[in-house]
mmCIF file of N, CA and C in Angstrom:
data_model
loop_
_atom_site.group_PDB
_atom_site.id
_atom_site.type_symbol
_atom_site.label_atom_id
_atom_site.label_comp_id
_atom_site.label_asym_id
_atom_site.label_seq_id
_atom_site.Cartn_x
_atom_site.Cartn_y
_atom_site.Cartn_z
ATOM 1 N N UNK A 1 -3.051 11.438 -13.581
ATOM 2 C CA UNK A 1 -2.746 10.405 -12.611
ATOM 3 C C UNK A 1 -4.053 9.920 -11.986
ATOM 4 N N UNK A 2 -4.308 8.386 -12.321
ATOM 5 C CA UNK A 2 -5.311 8.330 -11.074
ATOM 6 C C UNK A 2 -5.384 7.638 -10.023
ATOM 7 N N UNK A 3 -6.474 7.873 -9.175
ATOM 8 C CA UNK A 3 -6.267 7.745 -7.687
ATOM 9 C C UNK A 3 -7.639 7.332 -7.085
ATOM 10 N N UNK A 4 -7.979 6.166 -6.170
ATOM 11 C CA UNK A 4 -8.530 5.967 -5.222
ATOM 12 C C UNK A 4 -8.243 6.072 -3.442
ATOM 13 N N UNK A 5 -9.549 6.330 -3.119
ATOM 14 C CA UNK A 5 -9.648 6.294 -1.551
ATOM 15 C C UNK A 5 -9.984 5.031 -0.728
ATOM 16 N N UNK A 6 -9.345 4.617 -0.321
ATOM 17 C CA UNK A 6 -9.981 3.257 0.395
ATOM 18 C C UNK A 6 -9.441 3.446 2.001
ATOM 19 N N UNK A 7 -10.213 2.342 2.842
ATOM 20 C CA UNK A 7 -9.441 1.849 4.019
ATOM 21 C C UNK A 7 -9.498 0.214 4.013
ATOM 22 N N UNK A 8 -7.965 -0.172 4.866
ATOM 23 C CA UNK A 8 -7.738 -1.545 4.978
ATOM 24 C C UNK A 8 -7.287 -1.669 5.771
ATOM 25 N N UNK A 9 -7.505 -2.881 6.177
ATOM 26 C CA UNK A 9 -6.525 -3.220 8.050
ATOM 27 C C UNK A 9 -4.903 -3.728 7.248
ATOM 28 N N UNK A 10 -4.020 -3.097 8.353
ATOM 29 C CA UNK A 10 -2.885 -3.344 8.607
ATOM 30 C C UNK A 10 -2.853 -4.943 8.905
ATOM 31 N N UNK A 11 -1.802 -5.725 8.724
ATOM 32 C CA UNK A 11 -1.795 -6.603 9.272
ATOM 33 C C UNK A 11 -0.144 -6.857 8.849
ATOM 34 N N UNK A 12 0.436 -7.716 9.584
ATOM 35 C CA UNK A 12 2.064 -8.254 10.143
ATOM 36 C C UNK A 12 2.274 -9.677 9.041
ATOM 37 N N UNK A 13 3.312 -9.438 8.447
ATOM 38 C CA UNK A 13 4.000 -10.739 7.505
ATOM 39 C C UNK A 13 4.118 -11.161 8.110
ATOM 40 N N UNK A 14 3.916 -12.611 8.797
ATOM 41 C CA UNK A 14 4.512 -13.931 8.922
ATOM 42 C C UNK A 14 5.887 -14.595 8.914
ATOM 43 N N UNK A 15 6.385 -14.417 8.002
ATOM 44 C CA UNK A 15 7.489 -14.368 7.628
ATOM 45 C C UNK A 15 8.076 -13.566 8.017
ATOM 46 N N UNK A 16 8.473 -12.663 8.323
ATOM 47 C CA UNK A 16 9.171 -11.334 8.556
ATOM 48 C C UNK A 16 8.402 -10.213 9.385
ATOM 49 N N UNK A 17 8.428 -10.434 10.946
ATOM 50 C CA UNK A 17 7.498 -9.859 11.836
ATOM 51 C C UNK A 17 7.667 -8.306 11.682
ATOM 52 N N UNK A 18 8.643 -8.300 11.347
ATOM 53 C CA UNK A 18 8.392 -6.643 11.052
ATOM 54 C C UNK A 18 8.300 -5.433 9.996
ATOM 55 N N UNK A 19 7.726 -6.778 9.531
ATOM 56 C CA UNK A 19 7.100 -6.360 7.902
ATOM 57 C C UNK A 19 5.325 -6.083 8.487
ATOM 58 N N UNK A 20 4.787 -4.908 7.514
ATOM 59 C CA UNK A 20 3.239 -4.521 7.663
ATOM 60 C C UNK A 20 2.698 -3.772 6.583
ATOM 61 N N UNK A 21 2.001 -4.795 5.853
ATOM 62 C CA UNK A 21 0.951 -4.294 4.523
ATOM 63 C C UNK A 21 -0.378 -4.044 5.093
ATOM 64 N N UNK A 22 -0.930 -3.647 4.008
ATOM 65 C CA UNK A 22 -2.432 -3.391 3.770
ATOM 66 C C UNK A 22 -2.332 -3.949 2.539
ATOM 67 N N UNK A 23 -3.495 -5.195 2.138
ATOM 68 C CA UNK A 23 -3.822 -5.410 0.770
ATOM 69 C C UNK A 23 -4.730 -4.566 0.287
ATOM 70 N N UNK A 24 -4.444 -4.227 -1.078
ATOM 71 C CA UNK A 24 -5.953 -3.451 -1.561
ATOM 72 C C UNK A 24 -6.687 -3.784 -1.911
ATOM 73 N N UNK A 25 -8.175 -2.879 -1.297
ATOM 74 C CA UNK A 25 -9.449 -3.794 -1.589
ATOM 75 C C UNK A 25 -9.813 -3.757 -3.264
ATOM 76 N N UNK A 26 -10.361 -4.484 -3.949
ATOM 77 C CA UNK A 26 -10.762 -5.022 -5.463
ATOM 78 C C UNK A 26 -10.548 -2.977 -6.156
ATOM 79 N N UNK A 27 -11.152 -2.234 -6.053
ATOM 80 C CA UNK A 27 -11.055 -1.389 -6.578
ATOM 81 C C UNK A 27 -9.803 -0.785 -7.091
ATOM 82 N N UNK A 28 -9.343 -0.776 -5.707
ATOM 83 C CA UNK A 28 -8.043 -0.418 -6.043
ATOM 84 C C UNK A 28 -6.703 -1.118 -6.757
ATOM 85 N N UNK A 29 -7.226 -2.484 -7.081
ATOM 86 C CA UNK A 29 -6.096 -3.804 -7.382
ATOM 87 C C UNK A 29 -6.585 -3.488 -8.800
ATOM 88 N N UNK A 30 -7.806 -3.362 -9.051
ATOM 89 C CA UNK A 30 -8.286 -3.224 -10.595
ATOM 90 C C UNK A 30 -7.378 -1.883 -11.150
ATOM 91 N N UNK A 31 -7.545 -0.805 -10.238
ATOM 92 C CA UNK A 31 -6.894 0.528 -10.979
ATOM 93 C C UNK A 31 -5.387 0.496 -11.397
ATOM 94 N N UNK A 32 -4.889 -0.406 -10.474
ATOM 95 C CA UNK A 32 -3.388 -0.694 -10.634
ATOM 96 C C UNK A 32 -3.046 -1.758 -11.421
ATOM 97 N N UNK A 33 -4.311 -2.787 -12.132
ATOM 98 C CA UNK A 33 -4.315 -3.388 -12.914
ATOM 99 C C UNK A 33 -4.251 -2.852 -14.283
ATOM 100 N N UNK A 34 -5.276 -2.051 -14.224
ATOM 101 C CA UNK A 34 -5.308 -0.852 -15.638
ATOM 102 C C UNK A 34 -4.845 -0.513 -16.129
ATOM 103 N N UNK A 35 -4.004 0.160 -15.404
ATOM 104 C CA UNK A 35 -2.525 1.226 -15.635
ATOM 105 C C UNK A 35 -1.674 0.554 -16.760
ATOM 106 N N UNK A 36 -1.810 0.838 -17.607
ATOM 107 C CA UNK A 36 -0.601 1.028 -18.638
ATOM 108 C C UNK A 36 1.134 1.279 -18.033
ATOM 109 N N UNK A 37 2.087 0.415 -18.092
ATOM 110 C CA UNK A 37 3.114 0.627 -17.461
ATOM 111 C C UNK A 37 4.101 -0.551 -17.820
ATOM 112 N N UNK A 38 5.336 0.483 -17.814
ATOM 113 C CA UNK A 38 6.157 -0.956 -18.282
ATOM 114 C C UNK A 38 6.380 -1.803 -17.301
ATOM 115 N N UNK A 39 7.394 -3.386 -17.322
ATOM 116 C CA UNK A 39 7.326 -4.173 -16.477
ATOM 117 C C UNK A 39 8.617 -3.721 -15.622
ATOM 118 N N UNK A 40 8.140 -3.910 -14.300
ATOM 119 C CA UNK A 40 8.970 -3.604 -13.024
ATOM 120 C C UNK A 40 9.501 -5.367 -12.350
ATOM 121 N N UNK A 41 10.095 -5.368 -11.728
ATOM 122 C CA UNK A 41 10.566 -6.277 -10.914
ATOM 123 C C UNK A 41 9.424 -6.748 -9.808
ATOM 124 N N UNK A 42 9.332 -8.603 -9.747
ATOM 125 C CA UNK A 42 8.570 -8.794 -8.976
ATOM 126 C C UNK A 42 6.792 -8.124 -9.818
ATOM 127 N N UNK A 43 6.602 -8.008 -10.631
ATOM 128 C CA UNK A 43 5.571 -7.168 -10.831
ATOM 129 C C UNK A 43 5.273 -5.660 -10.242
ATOM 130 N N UNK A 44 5.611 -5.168 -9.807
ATOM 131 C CA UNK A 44 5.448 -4.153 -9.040
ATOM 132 C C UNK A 44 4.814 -3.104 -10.024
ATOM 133 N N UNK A 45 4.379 -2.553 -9.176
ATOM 134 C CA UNK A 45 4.087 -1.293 -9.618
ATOM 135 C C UNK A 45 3.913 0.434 -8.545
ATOM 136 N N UNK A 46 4.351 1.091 -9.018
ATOM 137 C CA UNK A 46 5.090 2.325 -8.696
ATOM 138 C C UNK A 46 3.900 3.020 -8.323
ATOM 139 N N UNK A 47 3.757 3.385 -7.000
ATOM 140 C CA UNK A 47 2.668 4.409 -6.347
ATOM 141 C C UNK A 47 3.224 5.071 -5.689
ATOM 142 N N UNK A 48 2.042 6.284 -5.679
ATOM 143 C CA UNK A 48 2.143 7.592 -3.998
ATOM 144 C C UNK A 48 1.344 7.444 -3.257
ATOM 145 N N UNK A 49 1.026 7.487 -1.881
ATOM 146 C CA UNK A 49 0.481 6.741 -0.836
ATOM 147 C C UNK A 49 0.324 8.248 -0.177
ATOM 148 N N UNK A 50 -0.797 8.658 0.203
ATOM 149 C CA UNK A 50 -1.042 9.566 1.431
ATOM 150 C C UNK A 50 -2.275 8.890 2.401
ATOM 151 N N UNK A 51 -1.556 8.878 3.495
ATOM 152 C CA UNK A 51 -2.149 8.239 4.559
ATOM 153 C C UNK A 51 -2.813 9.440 5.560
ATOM 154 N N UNK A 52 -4.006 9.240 5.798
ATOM 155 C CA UNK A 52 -4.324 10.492 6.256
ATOM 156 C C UNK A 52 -4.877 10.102 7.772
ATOM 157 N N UNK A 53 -4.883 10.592 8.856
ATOM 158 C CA UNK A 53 -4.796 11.290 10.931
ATOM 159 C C UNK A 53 -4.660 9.949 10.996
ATOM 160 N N UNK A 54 -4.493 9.880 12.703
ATOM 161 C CA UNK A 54 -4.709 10.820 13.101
ATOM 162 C C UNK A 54 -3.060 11.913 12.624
ATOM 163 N N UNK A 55 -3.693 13.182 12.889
ATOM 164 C CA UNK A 55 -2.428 14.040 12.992
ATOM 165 C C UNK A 55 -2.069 14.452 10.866
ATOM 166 N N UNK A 56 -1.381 15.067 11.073
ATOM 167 C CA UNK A 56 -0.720 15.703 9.304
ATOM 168 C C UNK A 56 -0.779 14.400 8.438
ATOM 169 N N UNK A 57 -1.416 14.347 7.364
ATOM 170 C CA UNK A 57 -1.205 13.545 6.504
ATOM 171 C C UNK A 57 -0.031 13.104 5.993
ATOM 172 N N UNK A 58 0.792 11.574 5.553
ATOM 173 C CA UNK A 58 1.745 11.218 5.485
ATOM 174 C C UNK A 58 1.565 10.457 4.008
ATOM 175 N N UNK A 59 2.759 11.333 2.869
ATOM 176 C CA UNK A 59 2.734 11.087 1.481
ATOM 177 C C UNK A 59 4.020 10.428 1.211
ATOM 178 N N UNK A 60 4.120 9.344 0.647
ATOM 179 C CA UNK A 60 5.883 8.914 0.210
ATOM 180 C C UNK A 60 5.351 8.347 -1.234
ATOM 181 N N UNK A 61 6.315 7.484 -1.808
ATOM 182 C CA UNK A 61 6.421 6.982 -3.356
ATOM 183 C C UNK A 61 7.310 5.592 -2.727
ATOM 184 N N UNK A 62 6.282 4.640 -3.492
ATOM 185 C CA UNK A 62 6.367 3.430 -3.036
ATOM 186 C C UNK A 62 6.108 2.221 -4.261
ATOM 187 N N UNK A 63 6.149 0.584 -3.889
ATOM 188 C CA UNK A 63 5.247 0.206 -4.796
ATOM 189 C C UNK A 63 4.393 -0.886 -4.236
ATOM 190 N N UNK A 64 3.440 -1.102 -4.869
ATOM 191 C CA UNK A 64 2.571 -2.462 -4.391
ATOM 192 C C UNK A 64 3.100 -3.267 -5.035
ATOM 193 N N UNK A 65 3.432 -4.381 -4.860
ATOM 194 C CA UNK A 65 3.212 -6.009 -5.221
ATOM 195 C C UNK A 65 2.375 -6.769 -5.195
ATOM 196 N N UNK A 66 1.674 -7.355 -6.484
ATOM 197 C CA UNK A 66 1.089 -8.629 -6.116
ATOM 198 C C UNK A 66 0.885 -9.568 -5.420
ATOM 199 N N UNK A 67 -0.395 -9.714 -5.229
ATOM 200 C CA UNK A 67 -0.283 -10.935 -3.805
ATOM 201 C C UNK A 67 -1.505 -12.145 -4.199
ATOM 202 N N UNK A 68 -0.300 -13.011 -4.705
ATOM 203 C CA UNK A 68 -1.306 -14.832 -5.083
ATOM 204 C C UNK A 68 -2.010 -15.149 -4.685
ATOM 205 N N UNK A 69 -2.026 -14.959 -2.665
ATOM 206 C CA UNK A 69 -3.068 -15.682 -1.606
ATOM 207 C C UNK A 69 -4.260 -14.948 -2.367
ATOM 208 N N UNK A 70 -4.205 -13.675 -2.209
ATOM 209 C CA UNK A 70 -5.443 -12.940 -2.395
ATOM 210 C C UNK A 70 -6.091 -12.441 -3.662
ATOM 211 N N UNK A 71 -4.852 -12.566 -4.442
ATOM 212 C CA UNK A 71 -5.138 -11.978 -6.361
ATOM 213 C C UNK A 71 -4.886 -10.301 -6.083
ATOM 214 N N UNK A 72 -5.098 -9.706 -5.170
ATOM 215 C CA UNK A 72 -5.279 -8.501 -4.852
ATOM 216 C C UNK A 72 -3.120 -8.063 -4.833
ATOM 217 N N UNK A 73 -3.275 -6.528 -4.379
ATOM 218 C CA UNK A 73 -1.657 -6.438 -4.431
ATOM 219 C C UNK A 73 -1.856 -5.888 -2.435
ATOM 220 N N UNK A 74 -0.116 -5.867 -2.383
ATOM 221 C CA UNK A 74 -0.169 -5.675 -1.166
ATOM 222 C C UNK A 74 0.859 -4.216 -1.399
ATOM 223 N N UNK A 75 0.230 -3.132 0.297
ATOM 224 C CA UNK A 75 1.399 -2.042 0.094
ATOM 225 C C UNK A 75 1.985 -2.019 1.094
ATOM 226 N N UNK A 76 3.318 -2.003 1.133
ATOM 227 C CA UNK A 76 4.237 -1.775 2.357
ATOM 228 C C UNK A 76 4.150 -0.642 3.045
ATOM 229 N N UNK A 77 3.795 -1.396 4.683
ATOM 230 C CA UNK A 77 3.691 0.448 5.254
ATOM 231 C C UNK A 77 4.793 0.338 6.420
ATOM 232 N N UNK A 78 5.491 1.385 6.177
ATOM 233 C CA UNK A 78 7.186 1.934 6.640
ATOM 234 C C UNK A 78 6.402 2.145 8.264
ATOM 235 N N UNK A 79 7.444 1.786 8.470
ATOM 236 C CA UNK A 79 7.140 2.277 10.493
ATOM 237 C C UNK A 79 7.746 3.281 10.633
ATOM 238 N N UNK A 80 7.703 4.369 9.391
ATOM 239 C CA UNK A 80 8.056 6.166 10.272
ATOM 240 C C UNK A 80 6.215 6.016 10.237
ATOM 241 N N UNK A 81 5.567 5.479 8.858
ATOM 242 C CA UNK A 81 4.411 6.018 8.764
ATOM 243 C C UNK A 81 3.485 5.311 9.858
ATOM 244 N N UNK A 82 3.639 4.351 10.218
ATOM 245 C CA UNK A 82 2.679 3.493 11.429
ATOM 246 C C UNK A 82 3.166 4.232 12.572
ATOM 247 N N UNK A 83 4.159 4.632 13.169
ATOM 248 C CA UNK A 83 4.538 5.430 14.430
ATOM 249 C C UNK A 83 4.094 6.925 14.347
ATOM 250 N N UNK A 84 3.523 7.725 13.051
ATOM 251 C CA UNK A 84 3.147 8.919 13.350
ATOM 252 C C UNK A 84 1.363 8.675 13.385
ATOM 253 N N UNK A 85 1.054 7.466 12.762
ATOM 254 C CA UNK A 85 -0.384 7.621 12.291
ATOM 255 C C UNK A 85 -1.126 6.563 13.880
ATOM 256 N N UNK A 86 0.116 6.341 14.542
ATOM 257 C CA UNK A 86 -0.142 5.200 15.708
ATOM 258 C C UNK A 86 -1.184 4.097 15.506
ATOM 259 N N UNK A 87 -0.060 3.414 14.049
ATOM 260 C CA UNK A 87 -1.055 2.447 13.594
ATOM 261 C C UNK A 87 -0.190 1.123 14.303
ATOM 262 N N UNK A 88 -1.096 -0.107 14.148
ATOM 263 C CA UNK A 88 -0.321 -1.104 15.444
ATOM 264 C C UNK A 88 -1.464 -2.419 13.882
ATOM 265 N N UNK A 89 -1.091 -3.593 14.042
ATOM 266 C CA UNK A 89 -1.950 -4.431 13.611
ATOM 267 C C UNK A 89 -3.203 -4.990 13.330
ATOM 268 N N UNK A 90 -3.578 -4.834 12.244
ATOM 269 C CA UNK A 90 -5.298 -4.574 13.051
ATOM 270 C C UNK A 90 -6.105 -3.645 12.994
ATOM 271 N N UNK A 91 -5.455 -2.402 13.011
ATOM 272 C CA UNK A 91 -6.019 -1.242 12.829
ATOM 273 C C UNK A 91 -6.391 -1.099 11.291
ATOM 274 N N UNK A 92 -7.541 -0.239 11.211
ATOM 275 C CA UNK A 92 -8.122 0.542 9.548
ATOM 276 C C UNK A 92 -6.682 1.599 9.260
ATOM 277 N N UNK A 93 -6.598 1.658 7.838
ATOM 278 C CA UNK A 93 -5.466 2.830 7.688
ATOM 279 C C UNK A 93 -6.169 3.239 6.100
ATOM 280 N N UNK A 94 -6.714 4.471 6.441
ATOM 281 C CA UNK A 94 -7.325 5.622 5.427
ATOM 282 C C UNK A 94 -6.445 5.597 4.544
ATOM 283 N N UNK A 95 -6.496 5.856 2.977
ATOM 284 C CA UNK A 95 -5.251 5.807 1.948
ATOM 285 C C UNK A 95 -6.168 6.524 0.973
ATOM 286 N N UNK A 96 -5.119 7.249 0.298
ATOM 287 C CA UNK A 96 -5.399 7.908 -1.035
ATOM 288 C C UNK A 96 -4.000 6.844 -1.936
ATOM 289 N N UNK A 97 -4.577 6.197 -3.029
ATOM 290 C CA UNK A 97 -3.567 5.343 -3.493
ATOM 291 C C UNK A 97 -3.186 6.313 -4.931
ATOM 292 N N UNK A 98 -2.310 6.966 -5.389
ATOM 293 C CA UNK A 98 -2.104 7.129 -6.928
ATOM 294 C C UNK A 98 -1.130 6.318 -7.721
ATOM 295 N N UNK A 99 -1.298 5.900 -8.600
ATOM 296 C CA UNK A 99 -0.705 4.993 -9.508
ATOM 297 C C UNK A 99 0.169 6.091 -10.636
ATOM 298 N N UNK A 100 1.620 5.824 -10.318
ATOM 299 C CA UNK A 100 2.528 6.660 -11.181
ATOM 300 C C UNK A 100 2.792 6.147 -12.564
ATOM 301 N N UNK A 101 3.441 7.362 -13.378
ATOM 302 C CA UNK A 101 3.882 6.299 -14.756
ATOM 303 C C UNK A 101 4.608 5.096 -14.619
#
């Protein structure tokens, strides 16, 4: 399985205020480009996400989507995980990204 480390600011959909991605920076859009994988819906593609402090690191299974504005993909971050990591808009959010089969 492989996996990068990055950080990216949070930021709020537009569309749907209570929606909150992080796009990934080029490294990580390339690795998930790479990946060998069959086709998912929407493009997607199937990741594990550990978000690390403040406080216990927070791991789920998720996917990124592509994102046109930017060419880059975007990852959905759940508000159990923004309310333990007391992430708010704006903020950097540490990620270990792995790309599943």
């Amino acid at each position: 399985m492989e996996s990068c480390r990055f950080t990216a600011e949070l930021w709020r959909w537009k569309a749907q205020e209570s929606w909150f991605f992080v796009t990934l920076p080029e490294m990580a859009a390339t690795l998930v480009r790479e990946r060998p994988r069959p086709p998912r819906g929407f493009g997607s593609v199937r990741v594990r996400v550990h978000v690390d402090g403040p406080g216990p690191a927070t791991v789920w299974d998720t996917s990124v989507f592509p994102d046109s504005t930017s060419g880059s993909y975007v990852l959905p971050m759940k508000k159990k995980v923004r309310a333990a990591h007391d992430l708010d808009e704006g903020d950097p959010v540490d990620i270990l990204l792995e790309v599943l089969e």
